Coordinates of C-alpha atoms and ligand atoms in Angstrom, one line a residue:
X1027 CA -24.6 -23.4 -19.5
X1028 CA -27.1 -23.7 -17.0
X1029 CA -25.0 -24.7 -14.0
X1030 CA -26.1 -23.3 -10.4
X1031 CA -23.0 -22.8 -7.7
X1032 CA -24.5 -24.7 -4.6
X1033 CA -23.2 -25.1 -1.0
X1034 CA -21.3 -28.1 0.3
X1035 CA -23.4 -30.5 2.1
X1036 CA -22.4 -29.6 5.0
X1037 CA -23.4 -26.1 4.8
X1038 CA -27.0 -26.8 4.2
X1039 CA -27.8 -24.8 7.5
X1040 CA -24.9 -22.3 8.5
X1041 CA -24.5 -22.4 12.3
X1042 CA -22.1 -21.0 14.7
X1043 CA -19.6 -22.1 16.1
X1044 CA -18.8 -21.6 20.1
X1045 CA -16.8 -23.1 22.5
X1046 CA -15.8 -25.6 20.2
X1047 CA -19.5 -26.7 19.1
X1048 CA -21.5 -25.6 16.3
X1049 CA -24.7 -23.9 17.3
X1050 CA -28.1 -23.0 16.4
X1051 CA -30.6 -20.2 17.4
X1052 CA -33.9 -19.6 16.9
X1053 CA -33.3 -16.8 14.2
X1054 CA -31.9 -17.3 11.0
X1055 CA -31.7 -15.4 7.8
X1056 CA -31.2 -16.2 4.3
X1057 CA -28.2 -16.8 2.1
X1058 CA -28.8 -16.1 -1.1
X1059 CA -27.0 -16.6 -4.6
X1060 CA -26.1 -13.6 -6.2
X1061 CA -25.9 -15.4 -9.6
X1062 CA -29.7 -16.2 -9.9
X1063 CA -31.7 -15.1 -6.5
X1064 CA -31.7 -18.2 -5.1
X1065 CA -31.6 -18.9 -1.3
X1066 CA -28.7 -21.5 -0.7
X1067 CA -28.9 -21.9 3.0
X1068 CA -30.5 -20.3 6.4
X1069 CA -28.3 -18.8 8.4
X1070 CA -28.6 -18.9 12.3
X1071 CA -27.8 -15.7 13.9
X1072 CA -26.4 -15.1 16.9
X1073 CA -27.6 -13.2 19.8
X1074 CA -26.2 -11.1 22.3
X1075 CA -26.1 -14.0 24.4
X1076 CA -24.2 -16.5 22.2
X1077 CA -21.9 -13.9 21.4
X1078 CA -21.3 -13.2 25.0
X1079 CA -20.4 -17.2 25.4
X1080 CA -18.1 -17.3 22.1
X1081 CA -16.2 -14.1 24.0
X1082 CA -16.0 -16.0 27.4
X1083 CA -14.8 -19.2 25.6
X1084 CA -12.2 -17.7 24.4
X1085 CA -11.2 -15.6 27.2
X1086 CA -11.1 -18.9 29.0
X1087 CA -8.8 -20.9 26.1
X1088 CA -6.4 -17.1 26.1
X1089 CA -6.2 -17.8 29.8
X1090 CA -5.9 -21.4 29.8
X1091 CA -3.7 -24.3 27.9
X1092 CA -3.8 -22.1 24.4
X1093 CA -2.5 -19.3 26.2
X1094 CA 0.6 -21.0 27.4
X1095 CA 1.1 -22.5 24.4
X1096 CA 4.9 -21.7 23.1
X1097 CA 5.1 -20.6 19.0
X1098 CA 6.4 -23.8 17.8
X1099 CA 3.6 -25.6 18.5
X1100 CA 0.8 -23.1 17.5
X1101 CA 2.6 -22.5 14.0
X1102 CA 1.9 -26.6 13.6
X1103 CA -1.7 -26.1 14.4
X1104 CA -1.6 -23.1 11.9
X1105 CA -0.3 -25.6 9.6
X1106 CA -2.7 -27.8 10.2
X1107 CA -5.2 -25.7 9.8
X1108 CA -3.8 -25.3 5.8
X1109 CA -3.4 -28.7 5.1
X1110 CA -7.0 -29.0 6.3
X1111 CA -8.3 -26.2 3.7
X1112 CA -5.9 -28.2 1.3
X1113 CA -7.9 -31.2 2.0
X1114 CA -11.5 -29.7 1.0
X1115 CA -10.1 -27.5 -1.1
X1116 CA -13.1 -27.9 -4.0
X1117 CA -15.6 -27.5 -1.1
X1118 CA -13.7 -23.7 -0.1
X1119 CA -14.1 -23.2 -3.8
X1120 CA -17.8 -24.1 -3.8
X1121 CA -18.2 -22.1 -1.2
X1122 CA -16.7 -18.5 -2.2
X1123 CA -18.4 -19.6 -5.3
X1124 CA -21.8 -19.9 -3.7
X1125 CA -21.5 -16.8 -1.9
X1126 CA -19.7 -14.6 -3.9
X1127 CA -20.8 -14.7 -7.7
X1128 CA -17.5 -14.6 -8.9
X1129 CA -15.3 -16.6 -11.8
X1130 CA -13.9 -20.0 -10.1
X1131 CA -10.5 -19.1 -11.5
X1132 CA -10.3 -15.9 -9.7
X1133 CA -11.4 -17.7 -6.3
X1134 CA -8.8 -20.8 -7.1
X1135 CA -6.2 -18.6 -8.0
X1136 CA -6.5 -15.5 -5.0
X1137 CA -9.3 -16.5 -2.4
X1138 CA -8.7 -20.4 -1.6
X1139 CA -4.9 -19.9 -2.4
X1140 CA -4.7 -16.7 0.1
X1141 CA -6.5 -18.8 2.7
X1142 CA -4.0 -21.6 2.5
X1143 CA -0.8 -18.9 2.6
X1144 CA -2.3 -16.9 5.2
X1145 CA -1.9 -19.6 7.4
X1146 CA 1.1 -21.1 6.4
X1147 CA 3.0 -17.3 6.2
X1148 CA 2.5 -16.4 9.8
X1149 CA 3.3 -20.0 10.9
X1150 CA 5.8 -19.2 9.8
X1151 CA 7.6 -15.6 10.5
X1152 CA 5.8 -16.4 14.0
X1153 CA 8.7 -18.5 14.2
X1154 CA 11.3 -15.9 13.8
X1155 CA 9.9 -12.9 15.0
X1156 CA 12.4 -11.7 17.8
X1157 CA 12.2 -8.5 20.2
X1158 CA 14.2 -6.2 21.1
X1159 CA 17.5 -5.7 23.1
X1160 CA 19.6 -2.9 24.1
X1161 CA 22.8 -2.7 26.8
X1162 CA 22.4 0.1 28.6
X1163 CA 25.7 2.0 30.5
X1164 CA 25.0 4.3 33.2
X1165 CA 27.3 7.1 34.0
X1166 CA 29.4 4.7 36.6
X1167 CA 29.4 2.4 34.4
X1168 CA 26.4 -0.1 35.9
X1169 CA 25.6 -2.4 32.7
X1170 CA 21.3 -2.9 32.1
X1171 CA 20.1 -5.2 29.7
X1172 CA 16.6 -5.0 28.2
X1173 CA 14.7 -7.6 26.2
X1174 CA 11.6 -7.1 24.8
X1175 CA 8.8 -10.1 25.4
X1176 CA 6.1 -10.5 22.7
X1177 CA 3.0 -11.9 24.6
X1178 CA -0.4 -12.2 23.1
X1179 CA -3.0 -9.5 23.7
X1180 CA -6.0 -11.3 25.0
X1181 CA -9.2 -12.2 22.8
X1182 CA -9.7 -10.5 19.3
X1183 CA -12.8 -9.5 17.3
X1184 CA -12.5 -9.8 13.4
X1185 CA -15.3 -8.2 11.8
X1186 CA -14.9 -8.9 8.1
X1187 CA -16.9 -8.0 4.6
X1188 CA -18.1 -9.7 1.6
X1189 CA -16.3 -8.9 -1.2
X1190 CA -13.0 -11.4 -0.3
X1191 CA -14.7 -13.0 2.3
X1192 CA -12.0 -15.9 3.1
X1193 CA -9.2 -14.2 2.1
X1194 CA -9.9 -11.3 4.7
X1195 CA -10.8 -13.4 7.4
X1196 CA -7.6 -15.8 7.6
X1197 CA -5.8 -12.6 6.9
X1198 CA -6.7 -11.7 10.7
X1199 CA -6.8 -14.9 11.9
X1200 CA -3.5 -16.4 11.3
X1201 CA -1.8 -13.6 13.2
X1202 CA -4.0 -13.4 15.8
X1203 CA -3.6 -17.2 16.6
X1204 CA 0.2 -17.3 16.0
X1205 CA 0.5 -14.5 18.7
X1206 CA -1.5 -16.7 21.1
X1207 CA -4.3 -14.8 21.3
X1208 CA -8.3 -16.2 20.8
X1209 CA -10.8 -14.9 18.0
X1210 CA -14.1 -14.5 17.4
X1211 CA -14.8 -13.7 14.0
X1212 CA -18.2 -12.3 12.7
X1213 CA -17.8 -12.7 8.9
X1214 CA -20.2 -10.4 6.6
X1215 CA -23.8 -11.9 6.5
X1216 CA -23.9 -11.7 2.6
X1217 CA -20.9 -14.4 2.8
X1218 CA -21.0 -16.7 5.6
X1219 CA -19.8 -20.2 4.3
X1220 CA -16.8 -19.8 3.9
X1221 CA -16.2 -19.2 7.7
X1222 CA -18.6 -22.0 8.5
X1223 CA -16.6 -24.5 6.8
X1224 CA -13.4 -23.0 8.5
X1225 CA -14.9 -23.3 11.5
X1226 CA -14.9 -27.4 10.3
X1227 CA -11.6 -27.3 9.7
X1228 CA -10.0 -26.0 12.9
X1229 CA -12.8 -28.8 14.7
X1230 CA -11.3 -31.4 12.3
X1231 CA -7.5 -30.2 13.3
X1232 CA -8.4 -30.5 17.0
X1233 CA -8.2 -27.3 17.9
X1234 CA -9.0 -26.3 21.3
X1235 CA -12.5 -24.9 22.2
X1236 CA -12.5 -21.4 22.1
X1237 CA -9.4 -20.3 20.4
X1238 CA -11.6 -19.8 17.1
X1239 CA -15.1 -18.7 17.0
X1240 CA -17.4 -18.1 14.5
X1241 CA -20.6 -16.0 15.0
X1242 CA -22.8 -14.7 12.4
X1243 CA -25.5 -11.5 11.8
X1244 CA -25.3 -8.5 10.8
X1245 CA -24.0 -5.1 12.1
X1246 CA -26.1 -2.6 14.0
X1247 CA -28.5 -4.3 16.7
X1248 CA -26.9 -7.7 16.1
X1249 CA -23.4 -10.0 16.5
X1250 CA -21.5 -7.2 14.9
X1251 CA -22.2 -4.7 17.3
X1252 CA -22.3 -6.8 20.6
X1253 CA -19.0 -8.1 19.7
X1254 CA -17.3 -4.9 19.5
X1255 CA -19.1 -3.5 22.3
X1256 CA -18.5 -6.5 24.6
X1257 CA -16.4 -5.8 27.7
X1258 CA -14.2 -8.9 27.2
X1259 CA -13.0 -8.6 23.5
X1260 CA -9.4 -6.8 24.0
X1261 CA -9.0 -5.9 20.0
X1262 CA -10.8 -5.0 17.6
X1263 CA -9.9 -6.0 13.5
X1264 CA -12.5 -4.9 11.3
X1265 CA -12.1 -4.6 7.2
X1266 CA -14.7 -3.2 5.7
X1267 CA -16.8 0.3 4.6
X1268 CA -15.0 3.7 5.9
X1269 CA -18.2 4.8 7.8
X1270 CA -18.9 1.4 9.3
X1271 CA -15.6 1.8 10.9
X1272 CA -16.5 4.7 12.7
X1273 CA -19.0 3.4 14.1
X1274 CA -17.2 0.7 15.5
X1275 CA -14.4 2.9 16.1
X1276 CA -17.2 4.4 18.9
X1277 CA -18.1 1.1 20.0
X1278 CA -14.4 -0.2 20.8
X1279 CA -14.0 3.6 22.8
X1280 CA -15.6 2.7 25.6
X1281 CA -13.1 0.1 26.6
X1282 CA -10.4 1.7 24.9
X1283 CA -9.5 -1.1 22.6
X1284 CA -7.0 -1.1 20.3
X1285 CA -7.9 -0.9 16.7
X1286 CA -6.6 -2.1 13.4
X1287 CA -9.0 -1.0 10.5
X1288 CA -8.7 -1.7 6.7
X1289 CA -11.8 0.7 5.2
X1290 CA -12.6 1.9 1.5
X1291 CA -10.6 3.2 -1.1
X1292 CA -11.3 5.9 -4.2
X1293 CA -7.4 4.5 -6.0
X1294 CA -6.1 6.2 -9.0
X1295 CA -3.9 4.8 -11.2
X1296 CA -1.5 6.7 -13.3
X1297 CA -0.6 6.1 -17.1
X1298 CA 2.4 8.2 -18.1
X1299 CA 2.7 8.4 -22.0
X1300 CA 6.4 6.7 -21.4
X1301 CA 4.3 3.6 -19.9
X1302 CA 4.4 0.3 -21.8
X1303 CA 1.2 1.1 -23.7
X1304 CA -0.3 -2.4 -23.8
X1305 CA 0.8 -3.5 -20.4
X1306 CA -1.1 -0.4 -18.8
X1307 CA -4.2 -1.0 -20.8
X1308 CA -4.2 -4.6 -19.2
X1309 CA -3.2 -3.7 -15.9
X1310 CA -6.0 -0.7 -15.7
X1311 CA -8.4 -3.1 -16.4
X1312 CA -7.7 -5.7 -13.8
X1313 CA -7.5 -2.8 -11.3
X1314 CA -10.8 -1.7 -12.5
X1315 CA -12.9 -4.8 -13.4
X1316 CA -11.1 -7.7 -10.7
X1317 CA -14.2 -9.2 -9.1
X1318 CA -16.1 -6.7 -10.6
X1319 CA -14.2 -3.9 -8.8
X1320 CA -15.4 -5.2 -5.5
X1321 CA -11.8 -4.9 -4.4
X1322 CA -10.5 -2.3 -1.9
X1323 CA -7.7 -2.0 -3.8
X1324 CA -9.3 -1.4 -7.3
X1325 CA -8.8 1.7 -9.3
X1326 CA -11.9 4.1 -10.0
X1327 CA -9.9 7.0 -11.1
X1328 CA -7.6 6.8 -13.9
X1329 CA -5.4 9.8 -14.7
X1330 CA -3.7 9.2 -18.7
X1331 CA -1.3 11.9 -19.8
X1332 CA -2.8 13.4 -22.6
X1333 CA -0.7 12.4 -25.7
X1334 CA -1.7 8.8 -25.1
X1335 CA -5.5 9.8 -23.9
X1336 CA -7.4 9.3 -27.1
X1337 CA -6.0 6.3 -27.9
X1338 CA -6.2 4.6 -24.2
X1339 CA -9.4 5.8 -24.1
X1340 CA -10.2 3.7 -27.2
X1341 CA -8.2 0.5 -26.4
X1342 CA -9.6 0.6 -23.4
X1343 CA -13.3 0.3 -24.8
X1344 CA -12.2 -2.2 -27.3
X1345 CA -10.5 -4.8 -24.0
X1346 CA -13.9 -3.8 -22.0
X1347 CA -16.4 -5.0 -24.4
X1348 CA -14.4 -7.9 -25.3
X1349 CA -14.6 -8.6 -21.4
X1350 CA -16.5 -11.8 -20.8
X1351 CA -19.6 -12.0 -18.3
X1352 CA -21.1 -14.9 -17.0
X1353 CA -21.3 -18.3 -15.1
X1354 CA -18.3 -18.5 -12.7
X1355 CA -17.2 -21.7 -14.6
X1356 CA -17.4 -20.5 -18.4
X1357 CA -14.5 -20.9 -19.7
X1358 CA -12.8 -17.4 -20.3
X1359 CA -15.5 -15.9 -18.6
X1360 CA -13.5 -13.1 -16.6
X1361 CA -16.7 -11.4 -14.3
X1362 CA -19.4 -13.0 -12.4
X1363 CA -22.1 -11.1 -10.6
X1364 CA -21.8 -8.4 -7.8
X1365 CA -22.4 -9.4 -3.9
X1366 CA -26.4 -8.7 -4.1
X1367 CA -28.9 -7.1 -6.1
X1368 CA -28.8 -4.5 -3.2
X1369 CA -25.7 -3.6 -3.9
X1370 CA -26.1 -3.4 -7.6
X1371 CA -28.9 -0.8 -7.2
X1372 CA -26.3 1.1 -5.4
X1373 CA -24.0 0.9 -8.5
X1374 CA -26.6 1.4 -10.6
X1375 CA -27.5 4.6 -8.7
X1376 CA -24.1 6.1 -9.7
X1377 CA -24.3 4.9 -13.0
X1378 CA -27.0 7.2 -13.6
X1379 CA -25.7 9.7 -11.2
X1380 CA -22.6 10.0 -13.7
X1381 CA -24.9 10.9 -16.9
X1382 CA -26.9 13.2 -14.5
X1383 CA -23.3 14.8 -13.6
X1384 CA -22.2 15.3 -17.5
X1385 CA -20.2 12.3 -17.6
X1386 CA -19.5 10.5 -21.2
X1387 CA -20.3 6.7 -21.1
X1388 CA -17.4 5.1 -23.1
X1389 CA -19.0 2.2 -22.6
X1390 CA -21.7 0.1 -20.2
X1391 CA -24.0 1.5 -18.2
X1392 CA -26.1 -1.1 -17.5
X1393 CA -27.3 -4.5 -17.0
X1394 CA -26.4 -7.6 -19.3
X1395 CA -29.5 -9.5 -20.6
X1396 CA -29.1 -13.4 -20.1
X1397 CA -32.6 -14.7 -21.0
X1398 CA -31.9 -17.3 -18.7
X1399 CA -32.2 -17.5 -14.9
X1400 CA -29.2 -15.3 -14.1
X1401 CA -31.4 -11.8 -15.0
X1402 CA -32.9 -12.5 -11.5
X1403 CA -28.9 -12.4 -10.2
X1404 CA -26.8 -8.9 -9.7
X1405 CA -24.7 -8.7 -13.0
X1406 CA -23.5 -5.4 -14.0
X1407 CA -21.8 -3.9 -17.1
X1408 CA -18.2 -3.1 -16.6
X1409 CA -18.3 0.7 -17.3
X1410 CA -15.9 3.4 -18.2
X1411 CA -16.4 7.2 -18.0
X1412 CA -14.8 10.1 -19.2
X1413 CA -15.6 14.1 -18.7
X1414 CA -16.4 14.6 -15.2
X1415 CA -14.9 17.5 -13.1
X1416 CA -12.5 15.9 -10.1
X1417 CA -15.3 17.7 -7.9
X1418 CA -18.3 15.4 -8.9
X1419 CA -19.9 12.5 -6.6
X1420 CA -18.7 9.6 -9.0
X1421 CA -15.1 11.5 -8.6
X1422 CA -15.0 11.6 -4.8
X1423 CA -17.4 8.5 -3.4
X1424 CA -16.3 4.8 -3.1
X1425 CA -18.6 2.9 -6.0
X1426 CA -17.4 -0.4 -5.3
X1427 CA -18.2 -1.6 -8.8
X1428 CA -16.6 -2.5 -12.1
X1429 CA -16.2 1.2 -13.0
X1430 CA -13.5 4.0 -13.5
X1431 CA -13.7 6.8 -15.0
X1432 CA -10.7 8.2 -16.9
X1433 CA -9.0 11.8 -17.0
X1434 CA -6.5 13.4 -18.7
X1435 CA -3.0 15.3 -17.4
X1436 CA -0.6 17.6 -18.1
X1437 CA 2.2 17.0 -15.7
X1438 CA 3.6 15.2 -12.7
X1439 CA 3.1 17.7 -10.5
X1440 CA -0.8 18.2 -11.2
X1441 CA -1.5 14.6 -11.7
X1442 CA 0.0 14.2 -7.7
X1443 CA -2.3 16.9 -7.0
X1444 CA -5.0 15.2 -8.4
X1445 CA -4.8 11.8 -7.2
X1446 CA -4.1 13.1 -3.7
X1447 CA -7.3 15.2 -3.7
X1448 CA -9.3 12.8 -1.7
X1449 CA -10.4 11.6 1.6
X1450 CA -9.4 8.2 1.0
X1451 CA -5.5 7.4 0.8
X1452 CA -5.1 3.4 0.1
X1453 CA -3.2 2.3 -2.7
X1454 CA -2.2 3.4 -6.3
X1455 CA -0.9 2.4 -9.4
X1456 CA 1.7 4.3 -11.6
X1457 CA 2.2 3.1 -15.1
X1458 CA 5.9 4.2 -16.5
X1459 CA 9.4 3.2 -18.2
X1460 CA 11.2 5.7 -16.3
X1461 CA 12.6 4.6 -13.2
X1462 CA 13.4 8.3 -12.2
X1463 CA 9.6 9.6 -12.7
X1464 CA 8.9 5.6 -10.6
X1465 CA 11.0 7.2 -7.4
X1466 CA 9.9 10.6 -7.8
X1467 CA 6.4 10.5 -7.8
X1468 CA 5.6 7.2 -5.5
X1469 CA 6.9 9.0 -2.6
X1470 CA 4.4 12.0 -3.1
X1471 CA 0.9 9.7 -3.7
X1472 CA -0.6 9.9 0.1
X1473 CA -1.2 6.5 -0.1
X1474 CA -0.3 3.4 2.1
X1475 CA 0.4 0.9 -1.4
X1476 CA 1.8 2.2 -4.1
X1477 CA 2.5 0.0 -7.5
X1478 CA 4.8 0.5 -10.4
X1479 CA 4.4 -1.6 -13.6
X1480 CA 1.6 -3.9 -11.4
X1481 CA -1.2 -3.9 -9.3
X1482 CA -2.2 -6.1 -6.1
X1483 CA 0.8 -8.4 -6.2
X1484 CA 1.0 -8.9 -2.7
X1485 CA 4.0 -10.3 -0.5
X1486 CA 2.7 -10.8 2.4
X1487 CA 4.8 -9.8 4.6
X1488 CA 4.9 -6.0 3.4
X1489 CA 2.3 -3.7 5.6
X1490 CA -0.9 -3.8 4.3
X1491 CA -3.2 -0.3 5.3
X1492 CA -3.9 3.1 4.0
X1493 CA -4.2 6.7 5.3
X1494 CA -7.1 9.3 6.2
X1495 CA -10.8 7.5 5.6
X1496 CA -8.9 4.4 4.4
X1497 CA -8.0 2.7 7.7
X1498 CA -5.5 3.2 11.1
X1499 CA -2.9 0.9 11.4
X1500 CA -0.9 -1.4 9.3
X1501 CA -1.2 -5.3 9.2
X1502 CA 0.8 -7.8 7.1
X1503 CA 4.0 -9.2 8.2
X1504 CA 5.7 -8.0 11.4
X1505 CA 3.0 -5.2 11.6
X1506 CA 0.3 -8.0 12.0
X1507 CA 2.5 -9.4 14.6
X1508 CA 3.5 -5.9 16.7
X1509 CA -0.6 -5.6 16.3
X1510 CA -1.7 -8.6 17.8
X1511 CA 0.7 -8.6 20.2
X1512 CA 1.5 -7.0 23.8
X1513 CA 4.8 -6.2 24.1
X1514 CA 7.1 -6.2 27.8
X1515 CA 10.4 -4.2 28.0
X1516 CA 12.3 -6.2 30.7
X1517 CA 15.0 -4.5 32.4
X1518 CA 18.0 -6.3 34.2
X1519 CA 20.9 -4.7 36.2
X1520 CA 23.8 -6.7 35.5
Ligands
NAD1071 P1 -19.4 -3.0 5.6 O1 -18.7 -2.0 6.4 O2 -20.8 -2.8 5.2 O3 -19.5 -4.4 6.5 C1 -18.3 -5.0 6.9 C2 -18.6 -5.9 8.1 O4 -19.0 -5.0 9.2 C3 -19.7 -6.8 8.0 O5 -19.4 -8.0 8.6 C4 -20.9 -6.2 8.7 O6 -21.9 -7.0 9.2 C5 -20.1 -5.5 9.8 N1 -20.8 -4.3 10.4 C6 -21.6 -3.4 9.8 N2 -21.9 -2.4 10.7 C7 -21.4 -2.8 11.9 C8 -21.4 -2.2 13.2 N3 -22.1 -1.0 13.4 N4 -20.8 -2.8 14.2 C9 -20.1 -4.0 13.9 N5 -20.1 -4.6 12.7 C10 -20.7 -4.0 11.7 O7 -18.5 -3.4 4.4 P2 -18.8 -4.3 3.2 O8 -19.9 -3.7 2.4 O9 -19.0 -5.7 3.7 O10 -17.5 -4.3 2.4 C11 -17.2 -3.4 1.4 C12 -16.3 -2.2 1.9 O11 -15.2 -2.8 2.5 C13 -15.8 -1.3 0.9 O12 -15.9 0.0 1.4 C14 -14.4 -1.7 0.7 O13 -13.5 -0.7 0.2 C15 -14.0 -2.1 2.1 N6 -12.8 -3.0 2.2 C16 -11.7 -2.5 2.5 C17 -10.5 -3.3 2.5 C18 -9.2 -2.8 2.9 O14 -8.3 -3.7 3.1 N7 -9.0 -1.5 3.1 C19 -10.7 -4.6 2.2 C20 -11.9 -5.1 1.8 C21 -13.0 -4.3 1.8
6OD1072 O1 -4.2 -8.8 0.1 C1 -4.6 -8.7 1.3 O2 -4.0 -9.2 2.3 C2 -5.8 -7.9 1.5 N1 -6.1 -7.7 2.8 C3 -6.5 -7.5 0.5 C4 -7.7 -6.8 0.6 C5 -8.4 -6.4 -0.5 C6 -9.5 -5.6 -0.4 O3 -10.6 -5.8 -0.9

């Protein structure tokens, strides 16, 4: 098969969009396919100045008609916004596609899906949220009644990454807007289409100017960082690397505005020898391999108690090499490339870092060989280690590829030790038949998700977030809502 993902045509040149109008500027910047190298579209950037007017806009449609807008009616535009995605639903696809790398079945069946129910979710449980309210007696016996009011918190920044690049931005998005605030989103500049062709979608759905705004660039010295640094931007939601977030984090200080950040993850999961033996084997490698492991959530440590270690280890190997890499739309085909051949060099720089630590390579390593034009995209091996001491660099640092390396334990108490022996804290994964060991250990893993039995099912109205180097805040659900929102305690002597 010799198929090449392209753009919709209406993504031949990805523009901003402001004030309800897409725009160009004089700079642009490439989009190019991680599959095969090739550039799908030029991207215009935004300056400081552009992003200055998306900000105003939509400090002006926050302070105007949007602003006074009551929930009923924003949770139909929300729902508008769905059925539009719904509409050009194979154009979404084409687009994650495009940008992405990755199989078409994973971005039908998580990234255009999500997109849809992101919208339609906080439609809505906007709907029902309610406040607060207490009576209140004082000594002689006056009666007080207080009410909480939810009102929206001004205009928000979404600053979002690559590796789900829809997903993550409608994640912010839909609560933002349900809560009647404005956004201006800056998605990453290795994936900007998706947003783009959002951007269509809320024009399409008559949305007013200003409420969403898309500009694009990069981080440092571009839209990134003038967004988070501009006076008028009230919030600040950003997903993405650990580090990045503390730089933004400094950035957002200066006007003391609030934060909500998702950031990186180093995830065990834990395979008790009690665990449905052929269950965890598949569910490890999902968590490991699942867009080649360019998923927050993904595990890159695996801890196997050691009567079942030999033979996990092998079954393992066996389910990894029978993994299928390729063209998005192959059928079966269960990995597509990585985000950029930039990033692969970084995953092929631990790759070798883990032989030059001691590790055993169970299998992988390295780069498939095509022979066609997709040896000039960013494929990887899925790879799986074994030997290294909890204390090496590939134990401790955030790969953010299809790789985990696997350890063995002894008991509860030093496998807790041992997953929990890390700056990150985002989600884990415990493997077990025994509900006890479920409700004894999940409380101990300082984590913000933890899984039994499953990994990255997702309700989304359960908080979302992790602890330490893994984020602040939670989002999902009411915690999106409290987020996004200002509340007022009103107070009335009866
Ligand atoms: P990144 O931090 O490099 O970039 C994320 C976004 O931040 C991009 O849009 C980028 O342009 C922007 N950016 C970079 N520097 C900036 C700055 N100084 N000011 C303002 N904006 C800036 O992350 P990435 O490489 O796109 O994504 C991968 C990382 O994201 C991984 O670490 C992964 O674990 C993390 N992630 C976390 C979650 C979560 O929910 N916890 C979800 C997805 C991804
Ligand atoms: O499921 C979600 O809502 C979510 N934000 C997932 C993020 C995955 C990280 O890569």
């Amino acid at each position: 098969m010799s198929s090449v993902f392209s753009l919709p045509p209406t993504l031949s040149g990805l523009r901003n969009y402001v004030d309800g109008e897409f725009v160009e500027s004089s700079k642009t910047f490439d989009n190019v396919s991680p599959l095969n190298g090739r550039v799908l579209a030029k991207v215009h950037e935004a300056d400081e100045a552009l992003v200055d007017r998306a900000v105003r806009s939509a400090r002006r449609a926050v302070e105007g008609a949007w602003g006074r807008t009551n929930v009923q009616e924003r949770a139909k535009v929300l729902h508008a916004v769905a059925d539009g995605i719904e509409r050009r639903f194979d154009e979404f696809l084409a687009a994650e596609i495009a940008d992405t790398g990755r199989p078409l079945e994973q971005a039908r069946s998580l990234d255009v899906y999500r997109g849809i129910a992101n919208f339609r979710t906080f439609a809505d449980l906007g709907k029902v949220a309610h406040g607060d309210y207490f009576e209140t007696f004082l000594p002689d016996g006056t009666k007080l009644l207080n009410h909480t009011l939810r009102k929206p918190l001004g205009v928000v920044a979404s600053i979002s990454p690559w590796n789900l690049p829809l997903l993550s931005l409608t994640w912010k998005a839909a609560p933002v807007l349900i809560c009647g605030n404005a956004i201006v989103c800056k998605p990453s500049e290795e994936t900007p289409s998706s947003a783009t062709l959002l951007a269509e979608v809320f024009h399409e759905a008559g949305v007013p100017a200003g409420v969403f705004n898309v500009v694009h660039g990069f981080g440092p010295g571009s839209a990134g960082e003038a967004l988070t640094r501009h006076p008028g931007i009230d919030a600040v939601t950003f997903t993405g690397e650990s580090r990045t977030g503390a730089a933004i984090m400094k950035a957002a200080a200066d006007g003391v505005k609030d934060i909500s950040f998702e950031l990186g993850g180093k995830n065990a999961a834990v395979v008790f020898a009690d665990a449905d033996f052929d269950a965890a084997v598949e569910g490890v490698i999902r968590s490991s391999f699942t867009n080649s492991g360019q998923v927050c959530l993904c595990s890159e440590r695996v801890y196997v108690e050691r009567p079942i270690f030999d033979r996990f280890i092998a079954a393992m190997k066996a389910r990894t090499e029978a993994l299928k890499i390729g063209w998005p739309d192959e059928p079966g085909v269960f990995m597509g490339s990585l985000i950029s051949r930039e990033h692969r060099e970084k995953v092929l720089s631990y790759y070798r870092l883990a032989v030059e630590e001691g590790a055993t390579v169970v299998t992988g390593g390295g780069v498939p060989v095509f022979g066609d034009e997709r040896d000039d995209g960013a494929f990887v091996q899925p790879t799986i280690w074994t030997g290294l001491p909890d204390t090496a660099r590939c134990m401790i640092e955030e790969v953010f590829g299809p790789v985990c390396h696997i350890s063995p334990f002894d008991s509860e108490d030093e496998v807790i030790r041992r997953v929990n022996d890390t700056a990150y804290g985002l989600a884990s994964s415990v493997w077990t038949t025994n509900l006890s060991r479920a409700h004894r250990v999940t409380p101990r893993l300082s984590v913000g998700i933890v899984w039994v039995n499953t990994w990255f099912s997702r309700d989304l109205r359960t908080p979302f977030g992790g602890t330490r180097l893994s984020g602040i805040g939670r989002e999902g659900g009411r915690y999106s809502l409290d987020f996004y929102s200002e509340t007022t305690n009103v107070c009335i002597k009866v």
